[in-house]
């Protein structure tokens, strides 16, 4: 069981390593979107500090949305996905492995880079820690939910826009609890409750979305 | 592989709907160990659709497919264990070498192989001097050979379903593939394939189905 | 065909001899039934709406605190109810379709979606109209309004996905996955938005703090809600009939239908 999971994670990480330019595009997108906000609303420090959690979270969400379209696209185009569906191993595990590898190459860099952007927005030190923690809990949920959308829109015209329409509503709770955790900490309320709820979101996404994604892949390949 | 029971695969009154059009209906056949089935038909008749139905990738509009007497839908993972499918697409990654491609493909199918086994298979298919090269530098025929190398590692898999396996291959490779299929049939395996080329394959039991004959008028 | 569907199929009379007849017979028998039901819901919808509008605009008294503008809730509240009930009904039909592999259920959910989206839009619009005199702003990020907005996005996503897929079977089943995942998410979204709203409590007035309603107001609202129900059923039946004809246009029964109506 675990062997196939690791085999898939290893394969996808190796593929990502050989196409590493893709990883940097996502990361650059995240930084650029976050840097555009101060240009749009003005350099007023207090305003930026209040906005920072929301801005960074929305940027992370858009970065995920942009890159998740690629999750199954290459395997779909070259026939590997067909072979995955015909594997003797459970498709849900293969999907989970792919999402794990995807998060490691797109989600984790966001978590690592976010504190730097937090400093740019002059967030207090404690809030920066909470920001990293909330992203570390929240971005896996974003990747998992994004996988459902990516599987459903596989090979469709205008798949990218459709994907946004399908999964952005599902991202609402993650956004609220994630950005809320940072905001609550900055306001001195304590981020514990938010982080617990964010963790609950992650766990329920972990339970539901590999199954839904596998079902969606079988439907898409018909 | 032990002795195989008389009929491995039974296909009963299959109908296939693609989009709005009924491609074929009432298609039935039985395939026993050692049996070879050549699926014929003009372009667009539904050959690939039939193979995808047989793999369980698509649901039939009507009818049933049974593996050892039991519907394939009721035993998906067991059936996939007994099945090897080579589609139009090679499932070969540009970023991987021939060796990596073969080992990854086998691992994904749930039949991991050692490096030595994979090297031996690539050697047998005529890619010995290309194993470390990224697949992006391989020719179309060489990429097809990488995909076909999986057959050499699947001797114990009873049912092979091959969609246009001879496309893009040169004469020696076509001969090699034909011998590989013959060896599999001699072992008691079964092979279903489509082709537009006239390749002689020696077998005790050969069937031919023209999908076009089952098209609804 | 799954076992329960097959069992059901064997009980139904008049086999056409083919194996396929259950799937076709289902819309075939439902089509005339739906045709008979439409007037049974359509006319009551009209009558109830007239009575409800009369009650709410001429009989119900002016509200002490909100004046005349409160009257918009006679449309707003039924619309909001319908928007949520229809999403649940959609998800229900999708689940039935996935489990029993019946096409009619997918058609039902596709027929429900535009009506549900319409009610959601009406709820949002009337909410905005009510918000202007009451809160002083067209749009307030109130928990209910925000949830309703996200519900509208869920409807739009479902309809866009179904429309984007050419193969009807893939469209049916992919749409069903979206509707079911959305239905699981609706309570989570509502809860999270509520939580978000209470933490960022601004100057908004809670809708629930309205003083207890006069019974005539309640009666008006209930009549309007019934009218909305009847209207939705009638419209969905009309739409599902159209979908059935479109999807089954190559079958014998549709051909006979066309023949007999000539």
XYZ file of C-alpha atoms in Angstrom:
701
model
C 0.000 0.000 0.000
C 2.557 2.559 1.105
C 4.998 1.411 -1.552
C 2.852 2.696 -4.391
C 2.311 5.989 -2.515
C 6.050 6.534 -2.218
C 6.667 5.365 -5.776
C 4.229 7.980 -7.074
C 5.617 10.741 -4.851
C 9.163 9.902 -5.958
C 8.188 9.823 -9.612
C 6.404 13.167 -9.501
C 9.169 14.837 -7.514
C 11.726 13.620 -10.031
C 9.576 14.893 -12.888
C 9.182 18.250 -11.141
C 12.935 18.409 -10.608
C 13.562 17.853 -14.308
C 11.039 20.602 -15.136
C 11.988 22.877 -12.273
C 11.226 26.093 -14.157
C 7.511 25.396 -13.557
C 8.006 25.515 -9.805
C 9.580 28.939 -9.957
C 6.799 30.364 -12.124
C 4.254 29.536 -9.433
C 6.426 31.011 -6.714
C 7.112 34.156 -8.724
C 3.391 34.522 -9.363
C 2.724 34.362 -5.611
C 5.316 37.068 -4.857
C 4.187 39.343 -7.674
C 0.481 39.171 -6.790
C 1.258 39.913 -3.143
C 3.480 42.833 -4.162
C 0.803 44.335 -6.381
C -1.560 45.040 -3.497
C 0.512 47.820 -1.873
C 0.755 49.431 -5.294
C -2.998 49.305 -5.571
C -4.009 50.550 -2.121
C -1.092 52.824 -1.244
C 1.886 52.443 1.093
C 0.059 53.313 4.354
C 1.684 50.944 6.894
C -1.329 50.410 9.170
C -3.631 49.602 6.311
C -1.118 47.164 4.821
C -0.646 45.447 8.169
C -4.402 44.839 8.490
C -4.634 43.636 4.928
C -1.558 41.424 4.957
C -3.140 38.128 6.100
C -5.912 38.350 3.548
C -3.605 39.477 0.758
C -1.061 36.711 1.364
C -3.759 34.079 1.664
C -5.558 35.173 -1.484
C -2.215 35.187 -3.319
C -1.482 31.653 -2.118
C -4.938 30.595 -3.230
C -4.510 32.074 -6.709
C -1.052 30.549 -7.040
C -2.531 27.125 -6.240
C -5.353 27.680 -8.685
C -2.929 28.594 -11.435
C -0.681 25.581 -11.008
C -3.186 22.871 -10.100
C -4.415 22.677 -13.717
C -1.127 20.929 -14.465
C -1.648 18.237 -11.833
C -3.021 15.631 -14.250
C -2.640 17.388 -17.607
C 0.701 15.862 -18.658
C -0.253 12.347 -17.572
C -3.561 12.733 -19.400
C -1.892 13.863 -22.615
C 0.747 11.113 -22.824
C -1.453 8.188 -21.781
C 0.050 7.606 -18.347
C -3.249 8.422 -16.674
C -4.894 5.542 -18.524
C -2.232 3.210 -17.144
C -2.811 4.606 -13.646
C -6.505 3.791 -13.942
C -5.598 0.237 -14.947
C -3.185 -0.269 -12.069
C -3.728 -3.046 -9.574
C -3.052 -0.443 -6.883
C -5.964 1.702 -5.610
C -6.414 4.846 -7.679
C -7.083 6.893 -4.527
C -3.561 6.158 -3.299
C -2.030 7.121 -6.644
C -4.040 10.355 -6.547
C -2.959 11.016 -2.970
C 0.673 10.474 -3.953
C 0.373 12.892 -6.839
C -1.252 15.546 -4.635
C 1.451 15.078 -1.965
C 4.214 15.569 -4.524
C 2.342 18.535 -5.954
C 2.093 20.152 -2.526
C 5.786 19.556 -1.848
C 6.774 21.435 -4.992
C 4.173 24.223 -4.974
C 2.662 24.503 -1.484
C 5.740 24.095 0.643
C 7.740 26.835 -1.133
C 4.841 29.239 -0.447
C 4.942 28.349 3.250
C 8.699 28.952 3.315
C 8.510 32.217 1.422
C 5.488 33.690 3.201
C 7.409 35.045 6.251
C 9.509 37.166 3.930
C 6.398 38.696 2.407
C 4.979 39.093 5.920
C 8.004 41.267 6.770
C 7.342 43.293 3.630
C 3.871 44.029 4.985
C 5.316 44.828 8.423
C 3.481 42.036 10.248
C 4.518 41.581 13.880
C 6.801 38.614 14.591
C 4.170 36.473 16.294
C 1.740 36.970 13.441
C 4.387 35.879 10.947
C 4.790 32.609 12.830
C 1.027 32.082 12.780
C 0.961 32.935 9.063
C 3.474 30.195 8.300
C 1.629 27.745 10.478
C -1.728 28.565 8.905
C -0.285 28.219 5.400
C 1.369 24.939 6.360
C -2.031 23.600 7.465
C -4.102 25.279 4.779
C -2.158 24.818 1.543
C -2.415 20.992 1.669
C -6.194 21.422 1.856
C -6.023 23.785 -1.133
C -3.998 21.207 -3.080
C -6.396 18.393 -2.203
C -9.514 20.350 -3.188
C -7.785 21.665 -6.297
C -7.176 18.067 -7.371
C -10.947 17.474 -7.637
C -11.317 20.475 -9.907
C -8.294 19.514 -11.996
C -9.686 16.014 -12.518
C -13.154 17.280 -13.435
C -11.941 19.813 -15.990
C -9.396 17.474 -17.585
C -9.172 18.047 -21.324
C -12.026 20.575 -21.475
C -12.066 23.793 -23.456
C -11.396 26.738 -21.157
C -10.535 24.342 -18.355
C -8.588 26.944 -16.378
C -11.432 29.428 -15.965
C -13.887 26.630 -15.294
C -11.558 25.254 -12.639
C -11.563 28.631 -10.882
C -15.356 28.740 -10.918
C -15.564 25.209 -9.528
C -13.050 25.309 -6.724
C -12.852 28.904 -5.518
C -16.164 28.567 -3.621
C -14.758 25.458 -1.964
C -11.723 27.451 -0.827
C -13.825 29.899 1.187
C -13.600 28.111 4.574
C -9.840 27.592 4.225
C -9.374 31.252 3.363
C -11.522 32.407 6.271
C -9.819 30.288 8.893
C -6.331 30.759 7.448
C -6.394 34.516 7.115
C -8.536 34.753 10.238
C -5.856 32.983 12.301
C -3.282 35.635 11.411
C -5.754 38.451 11.937
C -6.872 37.074 15.295
C -3.284 36.747 16.458
C -2.464 40.281 15.354
C -5.536 41.512 17.245
C -4.363 39.677 20.363
C -7.243 37.198 20.393
C -5.123 34.064 19.964
C -5.135 31.966 16.837
C -5.763 28.573 18.469
C -9.403 28.161 17.498
C -8.777 29.225 13.908
C -5.877 26.868 13.532
C -7.861 23.961 14.946
C -10.678 24.626 12.501
C -8.166 24.939 9.697
C -6.759 21.571 10.719
C -10.281 20.154 10.628
C -10.708 21.524 7.095
C -7.458 19.848 6.088
C -8.447 16.512 7.591
C -11.876 16.485 5.975
C -10.338 17.421 2.629
C -7.874 14.563 3.130
C -10.754 12.163 3.746
C -13.026 13.247 0.905
C -10.972 14.617 -1.933
C -8.790 11.634 -3.002
C -11.997 9.613 -3.371
C -13.787 12.376 -5.262
C -10.717 12.997 -7.427
C -10.374 9.307 -8.294
C -14.073 9.160 -9.215
C -13.706 12.304 -11.308
C -10.683 10.859 -13.129
C -12.574 7.700 -14.030
C -15.442 9.841 -15.337
C -13.074 12.079 -17.289
C -11.272 9.163 -18.949
C -14.412 7.477 -20.193
C 1.223 -19.982 -15.012
C -1.085 -22.907 -14.306
C -3.453 -24.443 -16.831
C -6.096 -21.935 -17.808
C -9.800 -22.755 -17.757
C -11.516 -22.999 -21.091
C -12.863 -19.484 -21.514
C -11.124 -16.591 -19.835
C -12.954 -13.624 -21.284
C -16.628 -13.632 -22.234
C -18.177 -10.652 -23.939
C -21.931 -10.642 -24.104
C -24.085 -8.444 -26.360
C -21.944 -5.341 -26.010
C -23.180 -1.954 -27.220
C -21.134 1.202 -27.237
C -22.413 4.762 -27.332
C -19.964 7.521 -28.175
C -21.416 10.978 -27.662
C -24.667 10.714 -29.563
C -23.840 7.854 -31.921
C -24.258 4.164 -31.296
C -20.992 2.681 -32.627
C -21.938 -0.974 -32.372
C -24.455 -3.229 -30.660
C -24.860 -6.942 -30.030
C -21.131 -7.677 -30.136
C -20.251 -10.979 -28.422
C -17.237 -13.249 -28.320
C -15.343 -15.646 -26.064
C -11.607 -15.823 -25.680
C -9.770 -18.783 -24.165
C -6.168 -19.201 -23.116
C -3.900 -19.314 -26.182
C -6.491 -17.408 -28.211
C -5.706 -14.486 -30.462
C -8.367 -11.955 -31.392
C -7.836 -9.510 -34.211
C -10.239 -6.563 -33.978
C -10.725 -5.102 -37.439
C -12.793 -2.283 -38.846
C -12.423 0.965 -40.737
C -11.413 4.205 -39.046
C -13.996 5.385 -36.566
C -15.800 2.039 -36.421
C -15.094 1.797 -32.697
C -12.024 -0.445 -32.449
C -10.344 1.663 -29.799
C -13.663 2.104 -27.999
C -14.081 -1.679 -27.920
C -10.605 -2.133 -26.442
C -11.291 0.554 -23.840
C -14.566 -1.167 -22.949
C -12.691 -4.456 -22.575
C -10.207 -2.770 -20.232
C -13.033 -1.367 -18.120
C -12.012 2.224 -18.896
C -15.436 2.827 -20.415
C -18.855 1.578 -19.397
C -20.787 -0.321 -22.048
C -24.180 1.040 -22.997
C -25.543 -2.507 -22.906
C -24.147 -5.949 -22.274
C -21.550 -7.373 -19.970
C -17.881 -8.357 -19.933
C -16.944 -11.317 -17.736
C -13.498 -12.416 -16.645
C -13.511 -16.064 -15.499
C -17.284 -15.938 -15.256
C -17.496 -12.801 -13.109
C -18.317 -9.288 -14.279
C -15.166 -7.155 -14.563
C -16.927 -4.324 -12.759
C -17.298 -6.516 -9.680
C -13.575 -7.339 -9.522
C -11.781 -4.267 -10.812
C -8.443 -4.701 -9.073
C -8.171 -8.451 -9.725
C -9.005 -7.884 -13.367
C -6.436 -5.117 -13.704
C -3.902 -7.544 -12.254
C -4.663 -9.967 -15.076
C -4.592 -7.317 -17.801
C -1.968 -5.376 -19.675
C -3.141 -2.589 -21.983
C -1.041 -0.676 -24.482
C -2.964 2.247 -25.900
C -2.358 4.652 -28.767
C -0.337 6.872 -26.458
C 2.948 5.405 -25.297
C 2.784 6.732 -21.720
C 6.467 7.602 -22.108
C 7.725 10.700 -20.293
C 10.131 13.000 -22.140
C 11.942 13.818 -18.918
C 12.768 10.207 -18.049
C 15.302 7.897 -19.631
C 14.136 4.680 -21.265
C 15.127 2.731 -18.170
C 13.339 5.098 -15.775
C 10.275 5.100 -17.993
C 10.045 1.339 -17.985
C 10.589 0.948 -14.252
C 8.132 3.725 -13.383
C 5.498 2.288 -15.714
C 5.819 -1.133 -14.103
C 5.716 0.317 -10.586
C 2.579 2.357 -11.416
C 0.886 -0.739 -12.779
C 1.593 -2.423 -9.462
C 4.230 -4.812 -10.868
C 7.551 -3.332 -9.772
C 10.653 -4.775 -11.481
C 14.340 -4.663 -10.616
C 16.844 -2.643 -12.608
C 18.413 -5.835 -13.993
C 15.044 -7.110 -15.254
C 14.274 -3.766 -16.880
C 17.702 -3.628 -18.537
C 17.279 -7.148 -19.881
C 13.896 -6.219 -21.381
C 15.271 -3.058 -23.021
C 18.172 -5.079 -24.339
C 15.808 -7.632 -25.856
C 13.728 -4.928 -27.551
C 16.853 -3.415 -29.084
C 17.398 -0.342 -26.948
C 20.514 -1.534 -25.107
C 22.595 1.458 -26.183
C 19.821 3.971 -25.403
C 18.821 3.106 -21.845
C 20.253 6.228 -20.186
C 19.111 8.682 -22.830
C 16.184 11.012 -22.041
C 13.134 9.873 -23.984
C 12.804 13.306 -25.621
C 15.828 12.337 -27.762
C 14.303 9.036 -28.877
C 12.583 8.580 -32.218
C 8.887 7.706 -32.474
C 9.684 4.054 -33.104
C 12.119 3.911 -30.198
C 9.532 5.415 -27.871
C 7.080 2.763 -29.022
C 9.701 0.142 -28.198
C 10.033 1.532 -24.669
C 6.290 1.038 -24.239
C 6.432 -2.457 -25.765
C 9.251 -3.477 -23.426
C 6.543 -3.757 -20.757
C 5.218 -6.808 -22.591
C 8.498 -8.626 -22.063
C 8.121 -8.066 -18.320
C 4.496 -9.193 -18.291
C 4.820 -12.889 -19.101
C 2.661 -13.817 -16.131
C -0.126 -11.407 -17.051
C -2.672 -13.556 -18.918
C -4.528 -10.992 -21.039
C -2.782 -8.512 -23.323
C -4.855 -5.830 -25.035
C -2.834 -3.971 -27.654
C -4.100 -0.968 -29.627
C -2.197 -0.637 -32.915
C 0.998 -2.166 -31.500
C 2.785 -2.272 -34.869
C 2.484 1.449 -35.622
C 5.798 3.304 -36.000
C 7.846 0.100 -35.741
C 10.476 -0.942 -38.304
C 10.529 -4.408 -39.901
C 12.801 -6.121 -37.315
C 10.747 -4.673 -34.463
C 7.488 -5.843 -36.050
C 8.964 -9.342 -36.305
C 10.154 -9.210 -32.705
C 6.724 -8.132 -31.484
C 5.010 -10.866 -33.511
C 7.354 -13.493 -31.953
C 6.671 -12.037 -28.471
C 2.908 -12.351 -29.034
C 3.347 -15.926 -30.333
C 5.369 -16.839 -27.245
C 2.658 -15.416 -25.033
C -0.033 -17.416 -26.844
C 2.091 -20.557 -26.568
C 2.313 -19.973 -22.814
C -1.479 -20.027 -22.649
C -1.993 -16.283 -22.562
C -4.586 -14.442 -24.655
C -4.065 -11.429 -26.890
C -6.529 -8.942 -28.328
C -5.142 -6.428 -30.807
C -6.013 -4.004 -33.556
C -3.879 -3.310 -36.594
C -4.048 -1.989 -40.119
C -0.883 -3.876 -41.065
C -0.887 -7.431 -42.289
C 1.376 -9.161 -39.803
C 1.342 -12.976 -39.737
C 1.100 -14.326 -36.214
C 1.144 -18.099 -35.714
C -1.512 -19.293 -33.310
C -3.673 -22.344 -32.744
C -6.816 -20.302 -32.348
C -7.302 -17.083 -34.283
C -10.511 -15.083 -34.301
C -11.281 -11.977 -36.261
C -14.029 -9.501 -35.431
C -15.010 -6.664 -37.720
C -16.536 -3.990 -35.510
C -18.196 -2.447 -38.549
C -20.444 -5.522 -38.923
C -22.102 -4.707 -35.609
C -22.910 -1.125 -36.506
C -26.645 -0.419 -36.167
C -28.187 0.344 -39.528
C -27.405 -1.537 -14.919
C -27.125 -1.957 -11.165
C -28.959 -4.671 -9.298
C -31.736 -2.513 -7.753
C -32.388 -0.835 -11.081
C -32.571 -4.207 -12.752
C -34.940 -5.546 -10.118
C -37.135 -2.509 -10.633
C -36.898 -2.927 -14.372
C -38.126 -6.494 -14.196
C -41.240 -5.389 -12.359
C -42.182 -2.858 -15.006
C -44.504 -4.080 -17.765
C -44.122 -3.819 -21.544
C -40.560 -4.761 -22.311
C -39.432 -3.702 -25.744
C -37.391 -6.864 -25.975
C -34.046 -5.058 -25.793
C -31.845 -4.973 -22.725
C -31.794 -1.223 -22.849
C -35.430 -0.504 -22.282
C -35.290 0.413 -18.603
C -33.193 3.482 -19.241
C -35.374 4.555 -22.136
C -38.667 3.474 -20.606
C -38.080 5.613 -17.595
C -38.181 8.953 -19.413
C -40.756 7.444 -21.746
C -43.229 6.871 -18.944
C -42.238 9.980 -17.055
C -42.707 12.327 -19.997
C -46.529 12.146 -20.204
C -46.795 12.075 -16.393
C -44.756 15.272 -16.162
C -46.975 16.784 -18.831
C -50.051 16.105 -16.693
C -48.413 17.453 -13.542
C -47.328 20.798 -14.993
C -50.785 22.474 -14.942
C -51.459 20.948 -11.521
C -48.562 23.007 -10.170
C -48.529 25.912 -12.604
C -52.040 27.263 -11.994
C -51.834 26.967 -8.198
C -48.496 28.789 -8.396
C -50.173 31.700 -10.138
C -53.148 31.733 -7.743
C -50.968 31.478 -4.643
C -48.677 34.220 -5.883
C -51.647 36.539 -6.465
C -53.092 35.836 -3.002
C -49.650 36.133 -1.401
C -48.875 39.421 -3.103
C -52.285 40.808 -2.116
C -51.730 39.759 1.495
C -48.238 41.147 1.651
C -48.843 44.460 -0.063
C -52.387 45.385 0.945
C -53.327 43.440 4.054
C -50.106 43.194 6.068
C -49.587 46.295 8.245
C -46.678 48.694 7.900
C -43.753 47.693 10.087
C -43.130 49.977 13.044
C -39.367 50.186 12.677
C -38.680 49.455 9.013
C -41.678 51.147 7.397
C -42.821 49.882 4.012
C -39.450 48.590 2.882
C -39.787 45.465 4.998
C -42.349 44.155 2.497
C -39.551 42.944 0.296
C -39.005 40.031 2.684
C -42.191 38.483 1.281
C -40.168 37.752 -1.825
C -36.716 37.624 -0.299
C -37.315 34.939 2.321
C -39.104 32.416 0.051
C -36.405 32.949 -2.578
C -33.642 32.267 -0.063
C -35.443 29.140 1.159
C -35.905 27.838 -2.358
C -32.292 28.540 -3.282
C -31.081 26.205 -0.539
C -33.775 23.534 -0.909
C -33.180 23.287 -4.651
C -29.440 22.814 -4.161
C -30.154 19.956 -1.777
C -32.648 18.454 -4.234
C -30.031 18.716 -6.978
C -27.443 16.945 -4.880
C -30.022 14.292 -3.983
C -30.801 13.544 -7.634
C -27.100 13.467 -8.446
C -26.499 10.902 -5.707
C -29.414 8.806 -6.977
C -28.015 9.015 -10.491
C -24.536 7.940 -9.464
C -25.799 5.049 -7.345
C -28.495 3.656 -9.658
C -27.048 4.858 -12.957
C -30.365 6.347 -14.048
C -30.309 9.134 -16.600
C -33.551 10.702 -15.554
C -32.092 11.694 -12.170
C -29.227 13.568 -13.824
C -31.729 15.304 -16.068
C -33.733 16.278 -12.971
C -30.712 17.862 -11.346
C -29.816 19.707 -14.541
C -33.380 20.960 -14.802
C -33.265 22.143 -11.185
C -30.028 24.123 -11.463
C -31.197 27.184 -13.441
C -34.253 27.602 -11.208
C -32.086 27.327 -8.115
C -29.655 29.883 -9.503
C -32.567 32.187 -10.304
C -33.890 32.050 -6.734
C -30.385 32.651 -5.398
C -30.054 35.680 -7.626
C -33.470 36.981 -6.561
C -32.544 36.469 -2.916
C -29.336 38.460 -3.418
C -31.024 41.201 -5.371
C -33.922 41.664 -3.000
C -31.435 41.484 -0.128
C -29.570 44.387 -1.641
C -32.809 46.328 -2.207
C -33.771 45.748 1.405
C -30.281 46.597 2.643
C -30.206 50.075 1.149
C -33.012 51.605 3.271
C -32.301 49.383 6.287
C -28.516 49.361 6.530
C -27.809 52.338 4.324
C -25.763 50.301 1.856
C -26.653 48.135 -1.124
C -24.304 45.437 -0.038
C -23.267 44.480 3.473
C -20.973 41.527 4.114
C -23.604 39.899 6.252
C -23.147 36.164 6.887
C -26.351 35.169 5.109
C -25.833 37.385 2.097
C -22.247 36.174 1.726
C -23.257 32.513 1.980
C -25.969 33.144 -0.573
C -23.409 34.688 -2.915
C -21.177 31.631 -2.605
C -24.188 29.416 -3.221
C -24.724 31.329 -6.460
C -21.110 30.554 -7.420
C -21.731 26.859 -6.699
C -24.770 26.884 -9.003
C -22.825 28.687 -11.718
C -19.920 26.260 -11.414
C -22.218 23.260 -11.776
C -23.992 24.707 -14.802
C -20.746 25.821 -16.448
C -19.177 22.384 -16.040
C -22.196 20.542 -17.405
C -22.325 22.944 -20.344
C -18.600 22.590 -21.069
C -18.668 18.814 -21.511
C -19.927 17.556 -24.868
C -20.405 13.909 -23.971
C -23.734 13.775 -22.081
C -22.735 10.873 -19.861
C -19.502 12.496 -18.755
C -21.359 15.798 -18.244
C -23.967 14.061 -16.060
C -21.480 12.290 -13.863
C -18.885 15.058 -13.585
C -21.645 17.504 -12.683
C -22.869 15.078 -10.059
C -19.452 14.973 -8.390
C -19.403 18.782 -8.254
C -22.922 18.993 -6.852
C -22.175 16.424 -4.151
C -18.863 17.988 -3.125
C -20.658 21.348 -3.076
C -23.465 19.956 -0.921
C -20.936 18.675 1.617
C -19.370 22.105 1.588
C -22.510 24.223 1.922
C -22.844 23.782 5.709
C -19.090 24.227 6.191
C -19.155 27.388 4.119
C -22.179 28.726 5.992
C -20.585 28.017 9.346
C -17.237 29.519 8.391
C -18.830 32.642 6.955
C -20.902 33.066 10.102
C -17.818 32.697 12.255
C -15.938 35.177 10.073
C -18.837 37.602 10.314
C -19.156 37.492 14.090
C -15.429 38.105 14.505
C -15.457 41.087 12.193
C -18.708 42.428 13.655
C -19.238 45.840 12.130
C -22.293 48.074 12.296
C -24.547 45.488 10.679
C -27.981 44.807 12.028
C -28.793 41.167 12.533
C -31.782 39.999 10.560
C -32.932 37.763 13.392
C -33.293 40.689 15.809
C -36.458 41.829 14.077
C -39.377 41.973 16.514
C -41.794 39.104 16.434
C -43.803 39.021 13.308
C -47.497 39.734 13.112
C -49.422 36.604 12.169
C -50.763 38.174 8.974
C -47.162 38.843 7.877
C -46.295 35.225 8.580
C -49.322 34.061 6.615
C -48.323 36.228 3.666
C -44.832 34.819 3.719
C -46.050 31.215 3.889
C -48.412 31.725 0.956
C -45.577 33.230 -1.029
C -43.329 30.311 -0.092
C -45.957 27.845 -1.327
C -46.259 29.810 -4.550
C -42.476 29.612 -4.982
C -42.585 25.840 -4.416
C -45.363 25.299 -6.922
C -43.692 27.554 -9.471
C -40.377 25.733 -9.089
C -41.956 22.306 -9.519
C -43.869 23.398 -12.624
C -40.874 25.065 -14.259
C -38.528 22.192 -13.467
C -40.986 19.729 -15.000
C -41.217 21.808 -18.165
C -37.432 21.928 -18.366
C -36.935 18.237 -17.659
C -39.397 17.421 -20.447
C -37.368 19.522 -22.844
C -34.153 17.834 -21.689
C -35.718 14.394 -22.158
C -36.726 15.178 -25.730
C -33.287 16.550 -26.521
C -31.378 13.657 -24.984
C -33.595 10.885 -26.289
C -34.178 12.336 -29.733
C -32.838 9.200 -31.411
C -35.208 6.820 -29.643
C -38.428 5.282 -30.893
C -40.710 6.905 -28.369
C -39.631 10.425 -29.252
C -40.047 9.594 -32.932
C -43.580 8.315 -32.218
C -44.322 11.414 -30.188
C -43.257 13.666 -33.012
C -45.239 11.530 -35.445
C -48.444 11.693 -33.410
C -48.207 15.443 -32.854
C -48.069 16.121 -36.572
